[in-house]
PDB file of C-alpha atoms in Angstrom:
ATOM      1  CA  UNK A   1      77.596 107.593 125.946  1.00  0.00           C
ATOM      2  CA  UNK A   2      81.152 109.113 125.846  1.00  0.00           C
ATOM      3  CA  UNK A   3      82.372 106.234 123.069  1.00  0.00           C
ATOM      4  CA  UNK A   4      79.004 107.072 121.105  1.00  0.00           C
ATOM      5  CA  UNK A   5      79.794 110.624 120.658  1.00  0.00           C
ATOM      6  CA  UNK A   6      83.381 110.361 119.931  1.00  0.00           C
ATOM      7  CA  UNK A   7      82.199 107.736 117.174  1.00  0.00           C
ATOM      8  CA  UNK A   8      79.761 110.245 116.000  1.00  0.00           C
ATOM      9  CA  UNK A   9      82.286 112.907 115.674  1.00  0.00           C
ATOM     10  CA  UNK A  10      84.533 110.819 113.891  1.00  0.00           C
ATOM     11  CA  UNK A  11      81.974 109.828 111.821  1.00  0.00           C
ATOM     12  CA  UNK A  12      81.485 113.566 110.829  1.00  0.00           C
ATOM     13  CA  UNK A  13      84.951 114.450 110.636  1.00  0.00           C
ATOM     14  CA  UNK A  14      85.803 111.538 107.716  1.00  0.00           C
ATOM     15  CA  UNK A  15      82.241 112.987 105.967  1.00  0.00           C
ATOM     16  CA  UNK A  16      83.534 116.620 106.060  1.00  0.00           C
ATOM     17  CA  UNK A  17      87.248 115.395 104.614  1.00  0.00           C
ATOM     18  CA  UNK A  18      85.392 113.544 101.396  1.00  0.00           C
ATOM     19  CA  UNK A  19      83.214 116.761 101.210  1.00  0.00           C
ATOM     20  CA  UNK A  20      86.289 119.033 101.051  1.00  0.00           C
ATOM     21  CA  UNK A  21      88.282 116.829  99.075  1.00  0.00           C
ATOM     22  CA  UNK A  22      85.497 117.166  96.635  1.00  0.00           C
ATOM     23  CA  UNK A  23      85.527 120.425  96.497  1.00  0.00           C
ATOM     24  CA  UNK A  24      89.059 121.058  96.258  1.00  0.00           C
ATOM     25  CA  UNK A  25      88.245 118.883  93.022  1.00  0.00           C
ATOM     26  CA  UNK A  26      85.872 121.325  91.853  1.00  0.00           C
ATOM     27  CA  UNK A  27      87.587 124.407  92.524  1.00  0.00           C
ATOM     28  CA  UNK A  28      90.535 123.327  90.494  1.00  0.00           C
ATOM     29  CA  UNK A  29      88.024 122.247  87.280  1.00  0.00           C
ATOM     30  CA  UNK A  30      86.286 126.019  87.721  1.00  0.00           C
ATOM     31  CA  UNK A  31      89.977 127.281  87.947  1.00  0.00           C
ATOM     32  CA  UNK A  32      90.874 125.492  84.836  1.00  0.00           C
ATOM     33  CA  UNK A  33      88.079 126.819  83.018  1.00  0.00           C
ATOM     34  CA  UNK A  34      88.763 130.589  84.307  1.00  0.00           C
ATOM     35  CA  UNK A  35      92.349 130.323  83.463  1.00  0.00           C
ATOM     36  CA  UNK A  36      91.343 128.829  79.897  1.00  0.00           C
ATOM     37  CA  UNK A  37      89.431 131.180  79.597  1.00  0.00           C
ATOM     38  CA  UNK A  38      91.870 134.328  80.321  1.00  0.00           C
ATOM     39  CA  UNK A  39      89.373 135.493  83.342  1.00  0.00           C
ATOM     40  CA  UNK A  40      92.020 134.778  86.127  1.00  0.00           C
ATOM     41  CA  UNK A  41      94.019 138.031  84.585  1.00  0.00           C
ATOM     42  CA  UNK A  42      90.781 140.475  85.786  1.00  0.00           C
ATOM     43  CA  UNK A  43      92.502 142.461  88.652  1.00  0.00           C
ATOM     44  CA  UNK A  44      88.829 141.854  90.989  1.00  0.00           C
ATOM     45  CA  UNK A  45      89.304 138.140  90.218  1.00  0.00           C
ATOM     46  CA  UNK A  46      92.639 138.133  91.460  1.00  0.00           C
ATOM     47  CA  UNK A  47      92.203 140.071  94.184  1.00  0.00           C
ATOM     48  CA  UNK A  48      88.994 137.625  95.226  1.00  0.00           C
ATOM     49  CA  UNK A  49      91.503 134.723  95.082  1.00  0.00           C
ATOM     50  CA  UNK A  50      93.712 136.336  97.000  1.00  0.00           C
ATOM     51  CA  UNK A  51      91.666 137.491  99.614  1.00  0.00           C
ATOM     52  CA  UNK A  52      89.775 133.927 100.207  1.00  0.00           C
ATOM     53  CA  UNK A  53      93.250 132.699 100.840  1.00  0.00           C
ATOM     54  CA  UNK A  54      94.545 135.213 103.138  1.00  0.00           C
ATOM     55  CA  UNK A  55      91.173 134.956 104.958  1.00  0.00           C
ATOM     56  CA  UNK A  56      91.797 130.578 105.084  1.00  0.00           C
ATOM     57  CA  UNK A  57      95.031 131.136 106.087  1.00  0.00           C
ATOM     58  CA  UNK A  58      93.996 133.757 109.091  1.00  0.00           C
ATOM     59  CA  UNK A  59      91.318 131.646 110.212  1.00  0.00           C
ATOM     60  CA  UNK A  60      93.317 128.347 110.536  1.00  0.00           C
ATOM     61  CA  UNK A  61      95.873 130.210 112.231  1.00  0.00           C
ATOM     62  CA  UNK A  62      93.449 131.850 114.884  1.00  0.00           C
ATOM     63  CA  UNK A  63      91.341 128.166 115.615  1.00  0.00           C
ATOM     64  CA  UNK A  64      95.351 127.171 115.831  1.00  0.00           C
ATOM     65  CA  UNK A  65      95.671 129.263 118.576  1.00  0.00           C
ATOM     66  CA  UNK A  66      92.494 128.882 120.584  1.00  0.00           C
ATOM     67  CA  UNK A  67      93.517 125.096 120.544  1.00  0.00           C
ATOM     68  CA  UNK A  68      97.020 125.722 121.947  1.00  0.00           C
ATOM     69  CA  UNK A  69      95.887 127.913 124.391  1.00  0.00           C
ATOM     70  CA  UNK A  70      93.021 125.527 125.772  1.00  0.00           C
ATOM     71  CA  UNK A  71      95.168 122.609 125.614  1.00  0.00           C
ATOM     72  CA  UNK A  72      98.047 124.356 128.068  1.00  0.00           C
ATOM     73  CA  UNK A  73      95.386 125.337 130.529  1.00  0.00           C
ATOM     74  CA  UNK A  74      93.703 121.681 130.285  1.00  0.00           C
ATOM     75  CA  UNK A  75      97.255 120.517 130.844  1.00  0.00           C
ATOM     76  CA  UNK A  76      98.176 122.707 133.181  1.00  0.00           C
ATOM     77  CA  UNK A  77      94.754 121.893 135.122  1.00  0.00           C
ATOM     78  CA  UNK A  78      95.084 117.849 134.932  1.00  0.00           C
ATOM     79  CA  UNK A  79      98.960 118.284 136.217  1.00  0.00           C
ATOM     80  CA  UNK A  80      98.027 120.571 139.439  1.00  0.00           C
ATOM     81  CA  UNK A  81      94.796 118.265 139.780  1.00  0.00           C
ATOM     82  CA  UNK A  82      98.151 115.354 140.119  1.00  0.00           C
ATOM     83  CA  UNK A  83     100.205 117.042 141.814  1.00  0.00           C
ATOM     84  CA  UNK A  84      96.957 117.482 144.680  1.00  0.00           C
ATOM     85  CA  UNK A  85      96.349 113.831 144.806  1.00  0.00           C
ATOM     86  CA  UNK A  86      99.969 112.855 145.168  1.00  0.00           C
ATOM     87  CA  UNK A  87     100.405 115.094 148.112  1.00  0.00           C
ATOM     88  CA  UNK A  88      96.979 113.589 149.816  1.00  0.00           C
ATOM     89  CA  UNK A  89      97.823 110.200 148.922  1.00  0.00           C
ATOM     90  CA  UNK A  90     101.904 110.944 150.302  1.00  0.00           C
ATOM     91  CA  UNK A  91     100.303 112.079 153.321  1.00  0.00           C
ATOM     92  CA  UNK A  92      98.360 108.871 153.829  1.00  0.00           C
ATOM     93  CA  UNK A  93     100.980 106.906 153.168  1.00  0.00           C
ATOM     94  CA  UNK A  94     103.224 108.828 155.625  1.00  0.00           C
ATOM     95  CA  UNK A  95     100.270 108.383 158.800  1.00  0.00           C
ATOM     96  CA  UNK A  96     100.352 104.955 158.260  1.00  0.00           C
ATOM     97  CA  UNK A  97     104.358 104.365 157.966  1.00  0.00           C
ATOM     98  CA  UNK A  98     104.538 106.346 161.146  1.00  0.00           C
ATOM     99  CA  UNK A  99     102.209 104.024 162.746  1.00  0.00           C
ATOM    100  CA  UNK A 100     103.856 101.129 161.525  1.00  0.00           C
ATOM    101  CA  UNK A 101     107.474 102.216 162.514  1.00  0.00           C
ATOM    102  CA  UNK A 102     105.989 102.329 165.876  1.00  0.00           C
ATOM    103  CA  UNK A 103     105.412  99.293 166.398  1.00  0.00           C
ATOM    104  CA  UNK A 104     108.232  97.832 164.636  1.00  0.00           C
ATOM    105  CA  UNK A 105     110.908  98.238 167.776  1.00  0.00           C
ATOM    106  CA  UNK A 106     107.977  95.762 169.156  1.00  0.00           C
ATOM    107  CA  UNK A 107     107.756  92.927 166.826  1.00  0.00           C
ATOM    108  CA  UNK A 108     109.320  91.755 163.934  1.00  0.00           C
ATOM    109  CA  UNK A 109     106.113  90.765 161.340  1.00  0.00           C
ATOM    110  CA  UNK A 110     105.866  94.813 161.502  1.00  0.00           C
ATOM    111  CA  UNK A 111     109.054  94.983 159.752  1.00  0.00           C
ATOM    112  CA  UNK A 112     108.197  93.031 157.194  1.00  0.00           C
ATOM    113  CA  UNK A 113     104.688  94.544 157.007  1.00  0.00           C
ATOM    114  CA  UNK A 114     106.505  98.022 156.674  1.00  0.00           C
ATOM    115  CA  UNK A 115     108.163  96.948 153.815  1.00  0.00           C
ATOM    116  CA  UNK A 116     105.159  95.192 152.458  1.00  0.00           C
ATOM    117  CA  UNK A 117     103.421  98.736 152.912  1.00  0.00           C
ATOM    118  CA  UNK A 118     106.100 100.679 151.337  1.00  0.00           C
ATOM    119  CA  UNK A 119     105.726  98.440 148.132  1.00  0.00           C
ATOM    120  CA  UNK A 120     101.763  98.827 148.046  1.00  0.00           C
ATOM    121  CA  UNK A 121     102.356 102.780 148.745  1.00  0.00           C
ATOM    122  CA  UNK A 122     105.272 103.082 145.554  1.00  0.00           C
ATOM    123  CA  UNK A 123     102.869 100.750 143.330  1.00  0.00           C
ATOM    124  CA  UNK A 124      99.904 103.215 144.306  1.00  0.00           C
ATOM    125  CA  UNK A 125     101.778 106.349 143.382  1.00  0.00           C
ATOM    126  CA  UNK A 126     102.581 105.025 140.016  1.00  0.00           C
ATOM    127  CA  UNK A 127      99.459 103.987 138.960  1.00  0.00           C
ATOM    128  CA  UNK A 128      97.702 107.332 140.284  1.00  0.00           C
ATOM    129  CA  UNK A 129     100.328 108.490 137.724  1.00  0.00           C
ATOM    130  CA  UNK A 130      99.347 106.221 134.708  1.00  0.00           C
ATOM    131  CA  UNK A 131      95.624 106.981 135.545  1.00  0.00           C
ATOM    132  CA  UNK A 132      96.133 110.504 134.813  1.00  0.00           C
ATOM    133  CA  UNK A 133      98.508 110.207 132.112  1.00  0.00           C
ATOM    134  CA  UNK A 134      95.618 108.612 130.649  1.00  0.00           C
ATOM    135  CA  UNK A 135      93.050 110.961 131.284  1.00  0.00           C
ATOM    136  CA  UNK A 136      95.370 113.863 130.455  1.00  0.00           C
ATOM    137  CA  UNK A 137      95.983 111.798 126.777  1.00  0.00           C
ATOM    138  CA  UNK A 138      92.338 111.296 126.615  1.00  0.00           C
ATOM    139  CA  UNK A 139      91.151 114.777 127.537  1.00  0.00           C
ATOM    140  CA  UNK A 140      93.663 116.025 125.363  1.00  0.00           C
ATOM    141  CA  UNK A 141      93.128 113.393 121.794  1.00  0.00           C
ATOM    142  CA  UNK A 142      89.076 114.643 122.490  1.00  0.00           C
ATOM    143  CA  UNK A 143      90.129 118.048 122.614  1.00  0.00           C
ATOM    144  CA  UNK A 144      91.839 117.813 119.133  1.00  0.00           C
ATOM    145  CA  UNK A 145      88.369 115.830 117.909  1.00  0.00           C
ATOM    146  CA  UNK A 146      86.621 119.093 118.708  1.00  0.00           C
ATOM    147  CA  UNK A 147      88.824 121.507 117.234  1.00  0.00           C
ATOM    148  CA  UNK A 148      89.673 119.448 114.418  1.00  0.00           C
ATOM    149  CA  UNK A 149      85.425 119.133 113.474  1.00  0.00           C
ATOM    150  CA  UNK A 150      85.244 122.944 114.234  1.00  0.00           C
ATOM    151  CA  UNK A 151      88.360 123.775 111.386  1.00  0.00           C
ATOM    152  CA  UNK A 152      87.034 121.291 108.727  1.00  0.00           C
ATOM    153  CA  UNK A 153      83.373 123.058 109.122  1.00  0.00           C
ATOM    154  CA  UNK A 154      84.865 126.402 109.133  1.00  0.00           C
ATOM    155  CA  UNK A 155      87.024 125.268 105.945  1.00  0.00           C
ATOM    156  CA  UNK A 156      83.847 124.145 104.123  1.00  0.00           C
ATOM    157  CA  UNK A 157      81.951 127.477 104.786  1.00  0.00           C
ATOM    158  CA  UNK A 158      84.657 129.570 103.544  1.00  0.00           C
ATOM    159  CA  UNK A 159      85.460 126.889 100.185  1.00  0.00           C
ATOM    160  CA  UNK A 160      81.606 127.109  99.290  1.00  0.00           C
ATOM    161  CA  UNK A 161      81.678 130.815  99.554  1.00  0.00           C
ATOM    162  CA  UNK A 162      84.157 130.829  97.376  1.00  0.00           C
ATOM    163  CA  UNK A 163      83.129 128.409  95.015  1.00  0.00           C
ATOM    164  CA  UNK A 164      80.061 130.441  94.722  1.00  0.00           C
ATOM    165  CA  UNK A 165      82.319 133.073  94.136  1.00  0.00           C
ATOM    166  CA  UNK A 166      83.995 131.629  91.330  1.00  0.00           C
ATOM    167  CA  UNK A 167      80.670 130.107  89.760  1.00  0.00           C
ATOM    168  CA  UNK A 168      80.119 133.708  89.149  1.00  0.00           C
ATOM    169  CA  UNK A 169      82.729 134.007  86.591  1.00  0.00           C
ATOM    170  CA  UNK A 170      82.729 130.678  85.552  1.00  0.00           C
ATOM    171  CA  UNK A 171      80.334 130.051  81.597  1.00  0.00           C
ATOM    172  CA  UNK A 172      78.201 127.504  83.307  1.00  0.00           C
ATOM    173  CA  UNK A 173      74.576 126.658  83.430  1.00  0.00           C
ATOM    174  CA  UNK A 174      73.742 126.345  86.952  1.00  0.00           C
ATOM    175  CA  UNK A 175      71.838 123.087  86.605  1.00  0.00           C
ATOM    176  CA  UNK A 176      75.059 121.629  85.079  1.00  0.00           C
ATOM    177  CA  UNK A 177      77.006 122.726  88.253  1.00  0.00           C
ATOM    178  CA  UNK A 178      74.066 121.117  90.285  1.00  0.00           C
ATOM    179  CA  UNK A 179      74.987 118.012  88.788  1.00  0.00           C
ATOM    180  CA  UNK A 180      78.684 118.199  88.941  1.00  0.00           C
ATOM    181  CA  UNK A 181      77.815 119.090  92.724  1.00  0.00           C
ATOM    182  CA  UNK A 182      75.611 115.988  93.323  1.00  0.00           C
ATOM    183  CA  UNK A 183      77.630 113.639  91.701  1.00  0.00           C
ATOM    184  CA  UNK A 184      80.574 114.709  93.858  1.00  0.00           C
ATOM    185  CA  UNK A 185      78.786 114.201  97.255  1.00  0.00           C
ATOM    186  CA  UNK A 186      80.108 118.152  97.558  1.00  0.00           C
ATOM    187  CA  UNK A 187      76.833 118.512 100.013  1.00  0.00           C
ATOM    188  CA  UNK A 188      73.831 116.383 100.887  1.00  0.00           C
ATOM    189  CA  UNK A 189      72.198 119.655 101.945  1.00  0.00           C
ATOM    190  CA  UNK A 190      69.928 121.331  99.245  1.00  0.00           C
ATOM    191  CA  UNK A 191      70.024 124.661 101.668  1.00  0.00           C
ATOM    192  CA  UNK A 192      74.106 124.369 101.072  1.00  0.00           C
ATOM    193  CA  UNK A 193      73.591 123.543  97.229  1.00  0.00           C
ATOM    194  CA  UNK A 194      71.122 126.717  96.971  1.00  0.00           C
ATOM    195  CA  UNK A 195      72.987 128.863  98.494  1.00  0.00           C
ATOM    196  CA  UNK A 196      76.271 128.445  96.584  1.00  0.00           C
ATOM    197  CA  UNK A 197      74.680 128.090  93.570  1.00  0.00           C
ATOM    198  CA  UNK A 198      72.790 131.215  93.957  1.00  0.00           C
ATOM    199  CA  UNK A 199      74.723 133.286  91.512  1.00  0.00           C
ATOM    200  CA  UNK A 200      74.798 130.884  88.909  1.00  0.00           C
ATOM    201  CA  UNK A 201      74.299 131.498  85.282  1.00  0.00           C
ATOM    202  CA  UNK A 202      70.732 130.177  83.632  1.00  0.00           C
ATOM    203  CA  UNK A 203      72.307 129.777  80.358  1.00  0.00           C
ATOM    204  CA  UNK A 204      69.662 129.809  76.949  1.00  0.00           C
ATOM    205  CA  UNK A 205      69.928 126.987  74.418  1.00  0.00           C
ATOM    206  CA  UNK A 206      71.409 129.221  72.126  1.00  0.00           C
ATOM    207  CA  UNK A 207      74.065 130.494  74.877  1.00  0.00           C
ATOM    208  CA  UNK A 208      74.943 127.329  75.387  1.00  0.00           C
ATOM    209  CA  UNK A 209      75.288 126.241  72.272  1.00  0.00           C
ATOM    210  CA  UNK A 210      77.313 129.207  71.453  1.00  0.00           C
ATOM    211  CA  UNK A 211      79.479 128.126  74.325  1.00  0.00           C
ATOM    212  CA  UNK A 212      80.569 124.816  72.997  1.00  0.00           C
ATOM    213  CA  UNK A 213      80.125 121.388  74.926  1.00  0.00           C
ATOM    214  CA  UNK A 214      81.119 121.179  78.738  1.00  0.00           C
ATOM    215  CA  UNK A 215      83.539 118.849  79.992  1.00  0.00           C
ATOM    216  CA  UNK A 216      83.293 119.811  83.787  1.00  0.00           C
ATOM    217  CA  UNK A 217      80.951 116.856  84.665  1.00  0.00           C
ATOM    218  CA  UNK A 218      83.221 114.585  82.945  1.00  0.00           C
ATOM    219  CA  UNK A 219      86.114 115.379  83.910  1.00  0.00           C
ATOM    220  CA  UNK A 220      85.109 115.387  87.747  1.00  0.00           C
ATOM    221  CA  UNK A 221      84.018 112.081  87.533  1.00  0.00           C
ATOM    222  CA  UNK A 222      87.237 110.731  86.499  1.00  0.00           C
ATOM    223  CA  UNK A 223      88.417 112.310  89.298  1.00  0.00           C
ATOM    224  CA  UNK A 224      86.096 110.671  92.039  1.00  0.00           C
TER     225      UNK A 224
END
């Protein structure tokens, strides 16, 4: 069950990476165009640029931070939760070697059993050691899954936002940047694809004409 979900979760996170790679891909095109275009010189432009990276860069941070902060008091847990089982198992292991010692003035096989039992007790303390180093790396690599799936779904809200943002200023019919969108895997949800196309221009034949031929499409495809 555990296995299946961490497959699952991978599965996700290498779906959300060729999603954001694709539209990093179209956020430079609709950048190119603005900038071609002179509109990246509007102050409110800027400023909306500006403020969807600030906002990124505030939001990694702070997800940053959560994950530190549960991964010392995982840590922290896992070591006392060690440190606990060493001292019960060390206090076994002490009954026992009492017992033994006992007897050992008595009869020589409980000298060599002693040391026998030594042996057993340093080759259980190490791997009660490699057992939780184990968990602790386990706990710890699922722990980065989780907060690794929660930034690259954050990432994508924020980058269609502000894609729909840009589409805003951007001389494009918004069926063309369904297509560009579709073609690019950017989303396989049509609620996503509404929603940050819902500012979108619904450009006339005679607008578009006016505008001149679009090379968007194209020149994301070469870039797939």
């Amino acid at each position: 069950m555990l296995a299946s979900l961490q497959v699952q979760k991978s599965r996700e996170v290498a779906t959300l990476r060729g999603q954001l790679n694709a539209l990093t891909k179209v956020e430079l095109n609709l950048i190119d165009d603005l900038s071609s275009r002179g509109v990246l010189k509007d102050t409110k432009v800027k400023d909306m640029i500006d403020s969807h990276l600030k906002d990124m860069e505030c939001k990694i941070g702070e997800l940053n931070e959560q994950k530190e902060r549960q991964k010392t008091i995982l840590i922290g847990r896992l070591d006392q939760k060690l440190k606990s089982l060493e001292e019960e198992l060390v206090a076994r292991h002490q009954q026992k070697a009492e017992e033994i010692t006992d007897r050992a003035d008595k009869s020589p096989a409980y000298m060599y059993k002693k040391m026998l039992l030594l042996q057993k007790q340093k080759n259980e303390r190490k791997q009660l050691r490699d057992t939780l180093r184990i968990e602790t790396e386990q706990t710890v690599e699922e722990l980065e899954r989780k907060f690794e799936l929660i930034r690259l779904r954050e990432i994508k809200i924020k980058e269609l936002k502000f894609i729909s943002q840009l589409i805003q200023h951007a001389d494009f019919d918004r069926e063309e940047l369904a297509d560009v969108f579709k073609a690019m895997f950017v989303t396989r949800s049509k609620e996503e694809l509404d929603e940050v196309l819902q500012h979108a221009k619904v450009l006339t034949p005679e607008q578009k004409e006016a505008r001149g031929p679009t090379t968007l499409l194209s020149r994301a495809k070469e870039e797939l």
